[in-house]
mmCIF file of C-alpha atoms in Angstrom:
data_model
loop_
_atom_site.group_PDB
_atom_site.id
_atom_site.type_symbol
_atom_site.label_atom_id
_atom_site.label_comp_id
_atom_site.label_asym_id
_atom_site.label_seq_id
_atom_site.Cartn_x
_atom_site.Cartn_y
_atom_site.Cartn_z
ATOM 1 C CA UNK A 207 120.087 120.032 67.483
ATOM 2 C CA UNK A 208 117.207 121.815 69.196
ATOM 3 C CA UNK A 209 117.414 121.506 73.004
ATOM 4 C CA UNK A 210 114.595 119.600 74.677
ATOM 5 C CA UNK A 211 112.513 121.821 76.940
ATOM 6 C CA UNK A 212 110.968 120.557 80.138
ATOM 7 C CA UNK A 213 107.487 120.319 78.628
ATOM 8 C CA UNK A 214 108.617 118.577 75.478
ATOM 9 C CA UNK A 215 110.603 116.099 77.608
ATOM 10 C CA UNK A 216 107.363 114.780 79.116
ATOM 11 C CA UNK A 217 105.517 114.936 75.818
ATOM 12 C CA UNK A 218 108.213 112.874 74.117
ATOM 13 C CA UNK A 219 108.236 110.290 76.916
ATOM 14 C CA UNK A 220 104.473 109.826 76.600
ATOM 15 C CA UNK A 221 104.708 109.553 72.816
ATOM 16 C CA UNK A 222 107.503 106.981 73.080
ATOM 17 C CA UNK A 223 105.617 104.898 75.670
ATOM 18 C CA UNK A 224 102.430 104.872 73.607
ATOM 19 C CA UNK A 225 104.356 103.856 70.524
ATOM 20 C CA UNK A 226 106.188 101.065 72.346
ATOM 21 C CA UNK A 227 102.911 99.706 73.752
ATOM 22 C CA UNK A 228 101.359 99.947 70.268
ATOM 23 C CA UNK A 229 98.467 102.127 71.443
ATOM 24 C CA UNK A 230 96.826 104.783 69.315
ATOM 25 C CA UNK A 231 95.297 106.478 72.348
ATOM 26 C CA UNK A 232 96.057 106.391 76.070
ATOM 27 C CA UNK A 233 93.186 107.469 78.333
ATOM 28 C CA UNK A 234 93.544 107.914 82.088
ATOM 29 C CA UNK A 235 91.415 109.278 84.911
ATOM 30 C CA UNK A 236 93.310 108.740 88.176
ATOM 31 C CA UNK A 237 94.887 112.034 89.303
ATOM 32 C CA UNK A 238 98.379 110.502 89.598
ATOM 33 C CA UNK A 239 98.136 109.512 85.922
ATOM 34 C CA UNK A 240 96.396 112.645 84.648
ATOM 35 C CA UNK A 241 99.269 114.522 86.300
ATOM 36 C CA UNK A 242 101.508 113.288 83.478
ATOM 37 C CA UNK A 243 99.871 116.145 81.565
ATOM 38 C CA UNK A 244 101.094 118.719 84.098
ATOM 39 C CA UNK A 245 97.576 119.124 85.531
ATOM 40 C CA UNK A 246 96.541 117.602 88.870
ATOM 41 C CA UNK A 247 92.743 117.159 89.007
ATOM 42 C CA UNK A 248 90.818 118.325 92.037
ATOM 43 C CA UNK A 249 88.059 115.717 92.533
ATOM 44 C CA UNK A 250 88.945 112.920 90.106
ATOM 45 C CA UNK A 251 86.414 113.567 87.330
ATOM 46 C CA UNK A 252 88.974 114.985 84.877
ATOM 47 C CA UNK A 253 90.383 112.839 82.073
ATOM 48 C CA UNK A 254 93.561 112.972 79.991
ATOM 49 C CA UNK A 255 93.580 111.645 76.421
ATOM 50 C CA UNK A 256 97.052 111.168 74.934
ATOM 51 C CA UNK A 257 97.510 110.553 71.202
ATOM 52 C CA UNK A 258 100.238 108.563 69.503
ATOM 53 C CA UNK A 259 101.581 111.697 67.821
ATOM 54 C CA UNK A 260 102.150 113.396 71.197
ATOM 55 C CA UNK A 261 98.975 115.477 71.163
ATOM 56 C CA UNK A 262 97.048 115.788 74.418
ATOM 57 C CA UNK A 263 93.416 116.496 75.151
ATOM 58 C CA UNK A 264 92.179 117.296 78.651
ATOM 59 C CA UNK A 265 88.598 117.013 79.857
ATOM 60 C CA UNK A 266 87.779 118.802 83.101
ATOM 61 C CA UNK A 267 84.807 120.182 85.003
ATOM 62 C CA UNK A 268 84.356 123.905 84.379
ATOM 63 C CA UNK A 269 85.252 124.842 87.938
ATOM 64 C CA UNK A 270 88.707 123.197 87.607
ATOM 65 C CA UNK A 271 89.798 125.000 84.449
ATOM 66 C CA UNK A 272 91.923 127.452 86.470
ATOM 67 C CA UNK A 273 94.320 124.590 87.309
ATOM 68 C CA UNK A 274 95.016 123.600 83.690
ATOM 69 C CA UNK A 275 97.070 126.670 82.734
ATOM 70 C CA UNK A 276 100.523 125.060 83.057
ATOM 71 C CA UNK A 277 99.556 121.751 81.455
ATOM 72 C CA UNK A 278 100.690 120.322 78.122
ATOM 73 C CA UNK A 279 97.132 120.310 76.758
ATOM 74 C CA UNK A 280 96.630 120.927 73.052
ATOM 75 C CA UNK A 281 92.863 120.671 73.400
ATOM 76 C CA UNK A 282 90.728 121.412 76.471
ATOM 77 C CA UNK A 283 87.130 120.285 76.820
ATOM 78 C CA UNK A 284 84.937 121.036 79.801
ATOM 79 C CA UNK A 285 81.652 119.904 81.234
ATOM 80 C CA UNK A 286 79.286 121.420 83.770
ATOM 81 C CA UNK A 287 78.399 119.993 87.149
ATOM 82 C CA UNK A 288 74.827 118.687 87.415
ATOM 83 C CA UNK A 289 72.252 121.461 87.969
ATOM 84 C CA UNK A 290 68.992 121.488 89.884
ATOM 85 C CA UNK A 291 67.099 120.512 86.755
ATOM 86 C CA UNK A 292 69.461 117.672 85.838
ATOM 87 C CA UNK A 293 70.306 114.979 88.372
ATOM 88 C CA UNK A 294 73.125 113.016 86.768
ATOM 89 C CA UNK A 295 76.643 111.708 87.435
ATOM 90 C CA UNK A 296 79.983 112.705 85.895
ATOM 91 C CA UNK A 297 79.774 109.539 83.822
ATOM 92 C CA UNK A 298 76.563 110.801 82.230
ATOM 93 C CA UNK A 299 78.026 114.154 81.165
ATOM 94 C CA UNK A 300 81.347 112.712 80.010
ATOM 95 C CA UNK A 301 80.076 111.296 76.722
ATOM 96 C CA UNK A 302 80.133 114.446 74.563
ATOM 97 C CA UNK A 303 83.503 115.918 75.677
ATOM 98 C CA UNK A 304 85.242 112.526 75.530
ATOM 99 C CA UNK A 305 83.986 111.943 72.005
ATOM 100 C CA UNK A 306 85.190 115.422 71.016
ATOM 101 C CA UNK A 307 88.596 114.892 72.615
ATOM 102 C CA UNK A 308 89.190 111.598 70.834
ATOM 103 C CA UNK A 309 88.039 112.986 67.498
ATOM 104 C CA UNK A 310 90.321 116.022 67.933
ATOM 105 C CA UNK A 311 93.314 113.684 67.985
ATOM 106 C CA UNK A 312 92.431 112.395 64.526
ATOM 107 C CA UNK A 313 92.379 108.754 65.580
ATOM 108 C CA UNK A 314 91.855 106.050 62.951
ATOM 109 C CA UNK A 315 88.733 103.881 62.949
ATOM 110 C CA UNK A 316 90.284 100.667 64.294
ATOM 111 C CA UNK A 317 92.297 102.324 67.044
ATOM 112 C CA UNK A 318 93.863 100.451 69.948
ATOM 113 C CA UNK A 319 93.046 102.293 73.181
ATOM 114 C CA UNK A 320 94.888 101.862 76.483
ATOM 115 C CA UNK A 321 92.985 102.455 79.731
ATOM 116 C CA UNK A 322 93.527 101.932 83.463
ATOM 117 C CA UNK A 323 92.376 98.617 84.880
ATOM 118 C CA UNK A 324 94.519 97.543 87.851
ATOM 119 C CA UNK A 325 94.150 98.200 91.574
ATOM 120 C CA UNK A 326 95.744 101.461 92.722
ATOM 121 C CA UNK A 327 96.774 103.280 95.855
ATOM 122 C CA UNK A 328 95.828 106.867 95.164
ATOM 123 C CA UNK A 329 96.380 110.033 97.238
ATOM 124 C CA UNK A 330 93.125 111.976 97.268
ATOM 125 C CA UNK A 331 93.577 115.551 96.014
ATOM 126 C CA UNK A 332 90.430 116.566 97.879
ATOM 127 C CA UNK A 333 88.219 115.271 100.681
ATOM 128 C CA UNK A 334 86.495 112.890 98.280
ATOM 129 C CA UNK A 335 87.814 111.344 95.075
ATOM 130 C CA UNK A 336 85.585 110.245 92.202
ATOM 131 C CA UNK A 337 86.551 107.045 90.377
ATOM 132 C CA UNK A 338 85.136 106.039 87.000
ATOM 133 C CA UNK A 339 86.274 102.447 87.535
ATOM 134 C CA UNK A 340 85.121 100.051 84.829
ATOM 135 C CA UNK A 341 82.748 102.687 83.463
ATOM 136 C CA UNK A 342 85.536 104.265 81.417
ATOM 137 C CA UNK A 343 85.997 101.114 79.350
ATOM 138 C CA UNK A 344 82.224 100.917 78.793
ATOM 139 C CA UNK A 345 81.973 104.565 77.752
ATOM 140 C CA UNK A 346 84.786 104.233 75.204
ATOM 141 C CA UNK A 347 83.209 101.074 73.793
ATOM 142 C CA UNK A 348 79.793 102.708 73.507
ATOM 143 C CA UNK A 349 81.186 105.798 71.778
ATOM 144 C CA UNK A 350 83.554 103.916 69.479
ATOM 145 C CA UNK A 351 82.529 100.248 69.264
ATOM 146 C CA UNK A 352 85.170 99.658 66.574
ATOM 147 C CA UNK A 353 88.016 100.497 68.985
ATOM 148 C CA UNK A 354 89.946 97.752 70.755
ATOM 149 C CA UNK A 355 90.348 98.622 74.444
ATOM 150 C CA UNK A 356 93.372 97.200 76.284
ATOM 151 C CA UNK A 357 94.998 97.475 79.701
ATOM 152 C CA UNK A 358 97.597 100.244 79.963
ATOM 153 C CA UNK A 359 98.667 99.945 83.596
ATOM 154 C CA UNK A 360 102.242 98.864 82.878
ATOM 155 C CA UNK A 361 102.695 101.753 80.457
ATOM 156 C CA UNK A 362 101.356 104.242 83.013
ATOM 157 C CA UNK A 363 103.514 102.757 85.785
ATOM 158 C CA UNK A 364 106.649 103.249 83.703
ATOM 159 C CA UNK A 365 105.664 106.769 82.653
ATOM 160 C CA UNK A 366 105.132 107.837 86.261
ATOM 161 C CA UNK A 367 108.385 106.278 87.417
ATOM 162 C CA UNK A 368 110.641 108.572 85.335
ATOM 163 C CA UNK A 369 110.235 112.244 86.196
ATOM 164 C CA UNK A 370 111.221 115.097 83.911
ATOM 165 C CA UNK A 371 113.624 117.815 84.986
ATOM 166 C CA UNK A 372 110.690 120.149 85.611
ATOM 167 C CA UNK A 373 108.861 117.563 87.700
ATOM 168 C CA UNK A 374 111.957 116.836 89.783
ATOM 169 C CA UNK A 375 112.378 120.555 90.364
ATOM 170 C CA UNK A 376 108.843 120.715 91.753
ATOM 171 C CA UNK A 377 109.436 117.690 93.969
ATOM 172 C CA UNK A 378 112.671 119.337 95.090
ATOM 173 C CA UNK A 379 110.667 122.404 96.162
ATOM 174 C CA UNK A 380 108.223 120.268 98.142
ATOM 175 C CA UNK A 381 111.171 118.604 99.908
ATOM 176 C CA UNK A 382 112.819 121.932 100.634
ATOM 177 C CA UNK A 383 109.632 123.265 102.235
ATOM 178 C CA UNK A 384 109.321 120.043 104.232
ATOM 179 C CA UNK A 385 112.891 120.423 105.458
ATOM 180 C CA UNK A 386 112.136 123.887 106.797
ATOM 181 C CA UNK A 387 109.047 122.500 108.532
ATOM 182 C CA UNK A 388 111.008 119.657 110.134
ATOM 183 C CA UNK A 389 113.525 122.131 111.527
ATOM 184 C CA UNK A 390 110.688 124.274 112.862
ATOM 185 C CA UNK A 391 108.885 121.327 114.449
ATOM 186 C CA UNK A 392 112.069 119.937 116.012
ATOM 187 C CA UNK A 393 112.687 123.258 117.762
ATOM 188 C CA UNK A 394 109.278 123.052 119.434
ATOM 189 C CA UNK A 395 108.936 119.369 120.283
ATOM 190 C CA UNK A 396 109.328 118.760 124.019
ATOM 191 C CA UNK A 397 109.048 116.128 126.684
ATOM 192 C CA UNK A 398 105.588 115.961 128.207
ATOM 193 C CA UNK A 399 103.592 116.919 125.111
ATOM 194 C CA UNK A 400 101.284 114.386 123.501
ATOM 195 C CA UNK A 401 101.987 112.703 120.203
ATOM 196 C CA UNK A 402 98.979 114.492 118.715
ATOM 197 C CA UNK A 403 100.322 117.872 119.848
ATOM 198 C CA UNK A 404 103.757 117.105 118.431
ATOM 199 C CA UNK A 405 102.294 116.041 115.077
ATOM 200 C CA UNK A 406 100.349 119.296 114.812
ATOM 201 C CA UNK A 407 103.572 121.294 115.195
ATOM 202 C CA UNK A 408 104.930 119.669 112.063
ATOM 203 C CA UNK A 409 101.676 119.772 110.104
ATOM 204 C CA UNK A 410 101.214 123.485 110.764
ATOM 205 C CA UNK A 411 104.765 124.227 109.681
ATOM 206 C CA UNK A 412 104.345 122.134 106.529
ATOM 207 C CA UNK A 413 101.164 123.948 105.534
ATOM 208 C CA UNK A 414 102.591 127.384 106.290
ATOM 209 C CA UNK A 415 105.727 126.595 104.306
ATOM 210 C CA UNK A 416 103.689 125.455 101.323
ATOM 211 C CA UNK A 417 101.634 128.633 101.345
ATOM 212 C CA UNK A 418 104.705 130.836 101.727
ATOM 213 C CA UNK A 419 106.642 129.034 98.984
ATOM 214 C CA UNK A 420 105.332 131.547 96.463
ATOM 215 C CA UNK A 421 104.324 128.838 93.989
ATOM 216 C CA UNK A 422 101.606 127.012 95.845
ATOM 217 C CA UNK A 423 98.040 127.113 94.621
ATOM 218 C CA UNK A 424 97.247 123.902 96.484
ATOM 219 C CA UNK A 425 99.090 122.422 99.429
ATOM 220 C CA UNK A 426 98.304 119.783 102.036
ATOM 221 C CA UNK A 427 100.211 117.878 104.681
ATOM 222 C CA UNK A 428 99.768 114.831 106.843
ATOM 223 C CA UNK A 429 102.047 114.493 109.854
ATOM 224 C CA UNK A 430 102.129 111.837 112.541
ATOM 225 C CA UNK A 431 104.121 111.291 115.711
ATOM 226 C CA UNK A 432 104.527 107.903 117.411
ATOM 227 C CA UNK A 433 106.662 107.742 120.539
ATOM 228 C CA UNK A 434 108.219 105.152 122.821
ATOM 229 C CA UNK A 435 106.775 101.688 122.256
ATOM 230 C CA UNK A 436 104.184 103.243 119.918
ATOM 231 C CA UNK A 437 106.964 104.040 117.434
ATOM 232 C CA UNK A 438 107.111 100.327 116.605
ATOM 233 C CA UNK A 439 103.671 100.728 115.002
ATOM 234 C CA UNK A 440 105.229 102.847 112.280
ATOM 235 C CA UNK A 441 105.932 99.624 110.358
ATOM 236 C CA UNK A 442 102.201 99.258 109.699
ATOM 237 C CA UNK A 443 100.603 100.396 106.446
ATOM 238 C CA UNK A 444 99.398 103.578 108.153
ATOM 239 C CA UNK A 445 100.513 105.958 110.890
ATOM 240 C CA UNK A 446 98.495 107.268 113.827
ATOM 241 C CA UNK A 447 99.286 109.840 116.488
ATOM 242 C CA UNK A 448 97.915 109.155 119.961
ATOM 243 C CA UNK A 449 97.501 110.675 123.410
ATOM 244 C CA UNK A 450 100.718 109.209 124.740
ATOM 245 C CA UNK A 451 103.064 111.831 126.202
ATOM 246 C CA UNK A 452 106.700 112.034 125.199
ATOM 247 C CA UNK A 453 108.921 110.823 128.017
ATOM 248 C CA UNK A 454 112.608 111.618 128.583
ATOM 249 C CA UNK A 455 114.754 109.416 126.374
ATOM 250 C CA UNK A 456 111.776 108.293 124.250
ATOM 251 C CA UNK A 457 112.132 108.152 120.483
ATOM 252 C CA UNK A 458 109.514 110.303 118.759
ATOM 253 C CA UNK A 459 109.118 109.031 115.213
ATOM 254 C CA UNK A 460 107.686 111.817 113.023
ATOM 255 C CA UNK A 461 106.383 110.839 109.595
ATOM 256 C CA UNK A 462 105.028 113.242 107.004
ATOM 257 C CA UNK A 463 103.493 113.212 103.561
ATOM 258 C CA UNK A 464 103.012 116.650 102.085
ATOM 259 C CA UNK A 465 102.480 118.047 98.627
ATOM 260 C CA UNK A 466 102.752 121.301 96.742
ATOM 261 C CA UNK A 467 100.470 121.365 93.726
ATOM 262 C CA UNK A 468 100.321 117.559 93.709
ATOM 263 C CA UNK A 469 104.047 116.790 93.987
ATOM 264 C CA UNK A 470 104.391 114.635 97.095
ATOM 265 C CA UNK A 471 106.996 113.999 99.768
ATOM 266 C CA UNK A 472 107.538 110.946 101.961
ATOM 267 C CA UNK A 473 109.817 111.792 104.893
ATOM 268 C CA UNK A 474 110.484 110.400 108.378
ATOM 269 C CA UNK A 475 112.770 111.560 111.150
ATOM 270 C CA UNK A 476 113.054 110.010 114.614
ATOM 271 C CA UNK A 477 113.829 112.509 117.350
ATOM 272 C CA UNK A 478 114.694 111.784 120.972
ATOM 273 C CA UNK A 479 113.975 114.527 123.509
ATOM 274 C CA UNK A 480 116.452 113.921 126.311
ATOM 275 C CA UNK A 481 119.367 111.492 126.445
ATOM 276 C CA UNK A 482 118.895 108.179 124.640
ATOM 277 C CA UNK A 483 119.945 104.882 126.175
ATOM 278 C CA UNK A 484 122.920 103.032 124.711
ATOM 279 C CA UNK A 485 120.481 100.515 123.226
ATOM 280 C CA UNK A 486 118.532 103.238 121.445
ATOM 281 C CA UNK A 487 121.710 105.018 120.364
ATOM 282 C CA UNK A 488 122.882 101.822 118.630
ATOM 283 C CA UNK A 489 119.576 101.630 116.749
ATOM 284 C CA UNK A 490 120.075 105.191 115.503
ATOM 285 C CA UNK A 491 123.662 104.691 114.361
ATOM 286 C CA UNK A 492 122.747 101.446 112.605
ATOM 287 C CA UNK A 493 119.786 102.956 110.749
ATOM 288 C CA UNK A 494 121.815 105.981 109.654
ATOM 289 C CA UNK A 495 124.655 103.719 108.483
ATOM 290 C CA UNK A 496 122.135 101.648 106.502
ATOM 291 C CA UNK A 497 120.812 104.824 104.937
ATOM 292 C CA UNK A 498 124.331 105.856 103.887
ATOM 293 C CA UNK A 499 124.975 102.416 102.394
ATOM 294 C CA UNK A 500 121.774 102.568 100.350
ATOM 295 C CA UNK A 501 122.598 106.037 99.030
ATOM 296 C CA UNK A 502 126.033 104.850 97.931
ATOM 297 C CA UNK A 503 124.483 101.887 96.098
ATOM 298 C CA UNK A 504 122.142 103.978 93.941
ATOM 299 C CA UNK A 505 123.133 104.484 90.327
ATOM 300 C CA UNK A 506 121.486 104.027 86.926
ATOM 301 C CA UNK A 507 121.434 100.420 85.760
ATOM 302 C CA UNK A 508 121.521 98.948 89.265
ATOM 303 C CA UNK A 509 118.911 96.351 90.214
ATOM 304 C CA UNK A 510 116.666 97.742 92.955
ATOM 305 C CA UNK A 511 117.083 94.703 95.206
ATOM 306 C CA UNK A 512 120.809 95.491 95.430
ATOM 307 C CA UNK A 513 120.008 98.860 96.987
ATOM 308 C CA UNK A 514 117.782 97.110 99.531
ATOM 309 C CA UNK A 515 120.563 94.615 100.206
ATOM 310 C CA UNK A 516 123.062 97.406 100.847
ATOM 311 C CA UNK A 517 120.856 98.854 103.585
ATOM 312 C CA UNK A 518 119.612 95.531 104.947
ATOM 313 C CA UNK A 519 123.106 94.056 105.266
ATOM 314 C CA UNK A 520 124.145 96.856 107.612
ATOM 315 C CA UNK A 521 121.146 96.183 109.838
ATOM 316 C CA UNK A 522 121.627 92.403 109.826
ATOM 317 C CA UNK A 523 125.371 92.705 110.455
ATOM 318 C CA UNK A 524 124.595 94.827 113.532
ATOM 319 C CA UNK A 525 122.703 91.891 115.049
ATOM 320 C CA UNK A 526 119.135 92.749 114.095
ATOM 321 C CA UNK A 527 116.881 90.429 112.113
ATOM 322 C CA UNK A 528 114.579 90.811 109.143
ATOM 323 C CA UNK A 529 111.660 90.705 111.589
ATOM 324 C CA UNK A 530 112.955 93.994 112.975
ATOM 325 C CA UNK A 531 113.154 95.518 109.482
ATOM 326 C CA UNK A 532 110.114 93.881 107.948
ATOM 327 C CA UNK A 533 109.395 96.224 105.024
ATOM 328 C CA UNK A 534 111.282 97.184 101.879
ATOM 329 C CA UNK A 535 113.892 99.912 101.855
ATOM 330 C CA UNK A 536 111.849 102.190 99.592
ATOM 331 C CA UNK A 537 109.516 102.792 96.669
ATOM 332 C CA UNK A 538 108.676 105.418 94.079
ATOM 333 C CA UNK A 539 107.468 108.820 95.302
ATOM 334 C CA UNK A 540 106.469 112.076 93.644
ATOM 335 C CA UNK A 541 103.106 111.671 91.933
ATOM 336 C CA UNK A 542 101.957 109.718 94.998
ATOM 337 C CA UNK A 543 103.293 109.273 98.506
ATOM 338 C CA UNK A 544 102.810 105.910 100.222
ATOM 339 C CA UNK A 545 102.263 103.407 97.421
ATOM 340 C CA UNK A 546 104.681 100.532 98.091
ATOM 341 C CA UNK A 547 104.301 99.217 94.531
ATOM 342 C CA UNK A 548 105.255 102.485 92.848
ATOM 343 C CA UNK A 549 108.345 101.936 90.699
ATOM 344 C CA UNK A 550 111.076 101.400 91.551
ATOM 345 C CA UNK A 551 110.347 98.984 94.395
ATOM 346 C CA UNK A 552 113.432 98.904 96.635
ATOM 347 C CA UNK A 553 112.693 95.461 98.010
ATOM 348 C CA UNK A 554 114.622 92.182 98.530
ATOM 349 C CA UNK A 555 112.784 90.530 95.611
ATOM 350 C CA UNK A 556 112.616 93.507 93.249
ATOM 351 C CA UNK A 557 114.066 93.163 89.765
ATOM 352 C CA UNK A 558 113.211 96.783 88.899
ATOM 353 C CA UNK A 559 116.078 98.650 87.258
ATOM 354 C CA UNK A 560 117.153 102.008 88.681
ATOM 355 C CA UNK A 561 117.011 104.658 85.956
ATOM 356 C CA UNK A 562 118.017 108.275 85.711
ATOM 357 C CA UNK A 563 115.028 110.493 86.536
ATOM 358 C CA UNK A 564 113.505 108.129 89.069
ATOM 359 C CA UNK A 565 112.486 109.607 92.425
ATOM 360 C CA UNK A 566 112.015 107.337 95.423
ATOM 361 C CA UNK A 567 112.440 107.114 99.164
ATOM 362 C CA UNK A 568 115.029 105.287 101.233
ATOM 363 C CA UNK A 569 113.607 104.275 104.613
ATOM 364 C CA UNK A 570 115.743 101.834 106.619
ATOM 365 C CA UNK A 571 114.343 101.129 110.066
ATOM 366 C CA UNK A 572 114.600 98.978 113.160
ATOM 367 C CA UNK A 573 111.468 98.118 115.135
ATOM 368 C CA UNK A 574 111.785 96.240 118.439
ATOM 369 C CA UNK A 575 108.331 95.280 119.817
ATOM 370 C CA UNK A 576 107.716 96.502 123.339
ATOM 371 C CA UNK A 577 110.668 98.873 123.177
ATOM 372 C CA UNK A 578 111.046 101.331 120.292
ATOM 373 C CA UNK A 579 111.213 101.951 116.576
ATOM 374 C CA UNK A 580 113.697 104.122 114.683
ATOM 375 C CA UNK A 581 113.180 104.989 111.004
ATOM 376 C CA UNK A 582 114.918 107.488 108.769
ATOM 377 C CA UNK A 583 113.176 108.157 105.456
ATOM 378 C CA UNK A 584 114.841 110.311 102.797
ATOM 379 C CA UNK A 585 113.905 111.110 99.201
ATOM 380 C CA UNK A 586 116.350 110.867 96.311
ATOM 381 C CA UNK A 587 116.384 111.638 92.603
ATOM 382 C CA UNK A 588 118.556 109.429 90.393
ATOM 383 C CA UNK A 589 121.145 111.345 88.377
ATOM 384 C CA UNK A 590 123.539 110.242 85.653
ATOM 385 C CA UNK A 591 126.171 109.347 88.241
ATOM 386 C CA UNK A 592 124.221 108.376 91.351
ATOM 387 C CA UNK A 593 121.670 109.907 93.691
ATOM 388 C CA UNK A 594 120.766 113.475 94.541
ATOM 389 C CA UNK A 595 119.586 113.640 98.138
ATOM 390 C CA UNK A 596 116.444 115.791 98.133
ATOM 391 C CA UNK A 597 116.062 115.759 101.931
ATOM 392 C CA UNK A 598 119.525 116.759 103.089
ATOM 393 C CA UNK A 599 118.651 117.726 106.662
ATOM 394 C CA UNK A 600 118.651 116.240 110.182
ATOM 395 C CA UNK A 601 120.758 113.254 109.198
ATOM 396 C CA UNK A 602 123.046 112.986 112.240
ATOM 397 C CA UNK A 603 122.417 111.929 115.824
ATOM 398 C CA UNK A 604 123.488 115.403 116.955
ATOM 399 C CA UNK A 605 120.495 116.853 115.070
ATOM 400 C CA UNK A 606 118.062 114.106 116.097
ATOM 401 C CA UNK A 607 118.834 114.000 119.819
ATOM 402 C CA UNK A 608 117.092 117.008 121.393
ATOM 403 C CA UNK A 609 118.633 117.917 124.723
ATOM 404 C CA UNK A 610 115.858 120.002 126.219
ATOM 405 C CA UNK A 611 113.774 119.778 129.374
ATOM 406 C CA UNK A 612 110.000 119.951 129.412
ATOM 407 C CA UNK A 613 107.897 122.761 130.773
#
């Protein structure tokens, strides 16, 4: 039996998913979906066209072709950006290369074509992200009116949820670089500095680590610090560093999302410069115990809500309520960072099944309004026997309590 290589592992998964959904072609434009090809688009105008036989065509602007080298593409088609003598949109110039890509796959006349249609949370690979929206469906219909176009969101969700060995290795690298950055930032964080200053320490270290990793063509990092009573705000759908200064005994919740070549992390550590109160210390020990319980509960075949229950039970048994842990225990990570509906959803109502190859975060937390919030967010990859912890650093109170005076 011929061993399956990393690239063929992804190709076979795409082929199997297309066959199961009874598509002849799968077309996607969102970078997190195009990344299934091994190529992460820069500004969102690129398109991946997957055929039922496993063949792949990529369509990209000419100035992005340098990023396609490691992809699975069998056919590459490019288009030029609008010139001074031609004021048009990417949609206008897409017609010819898309027609060529579809024809190169040898698709039959009455093909069934799957396209994106649902709402998405999408990390922008650049300052601005182009979205074709409903135009993609219209373009396909105009080019091939005999095709039947159908929604392919469920198929794409499932494909993104199971990472290949090569993809996990790249996520592992991004986590390793983030771990080095968290150690670097923790050494520099001090009482008296502002949240904004503290967040910059981590962001700088994340960016430097990505550049120095030796494999990074593209790297970016977002880091936030919320301290004292502001740390309770970390339960919102977004994070924001402020001008508040870190006080002795304050928790400083540091959250980061970083990527190396489009493979994302989702990590949180809560540090306390100075000696924590007994009340805060209990919050830490409870959250870390909940994290350990969740990790022990992860294994292939388990229902995701059971992993949430393992963590949540520890928090509830310690005397805290669901109002103080008001979000799910985790969600899929890797091709995106902060999308709560990415599979698997580690949530009290989730019926998602944990499968080998899934990568997700585990983020138990306790938020007490007017006082403090403590969250610990790790990333794991599901193995044949359980979970591989991708963020094996700063997981004890000894590492999170920083006994150091300010300047």
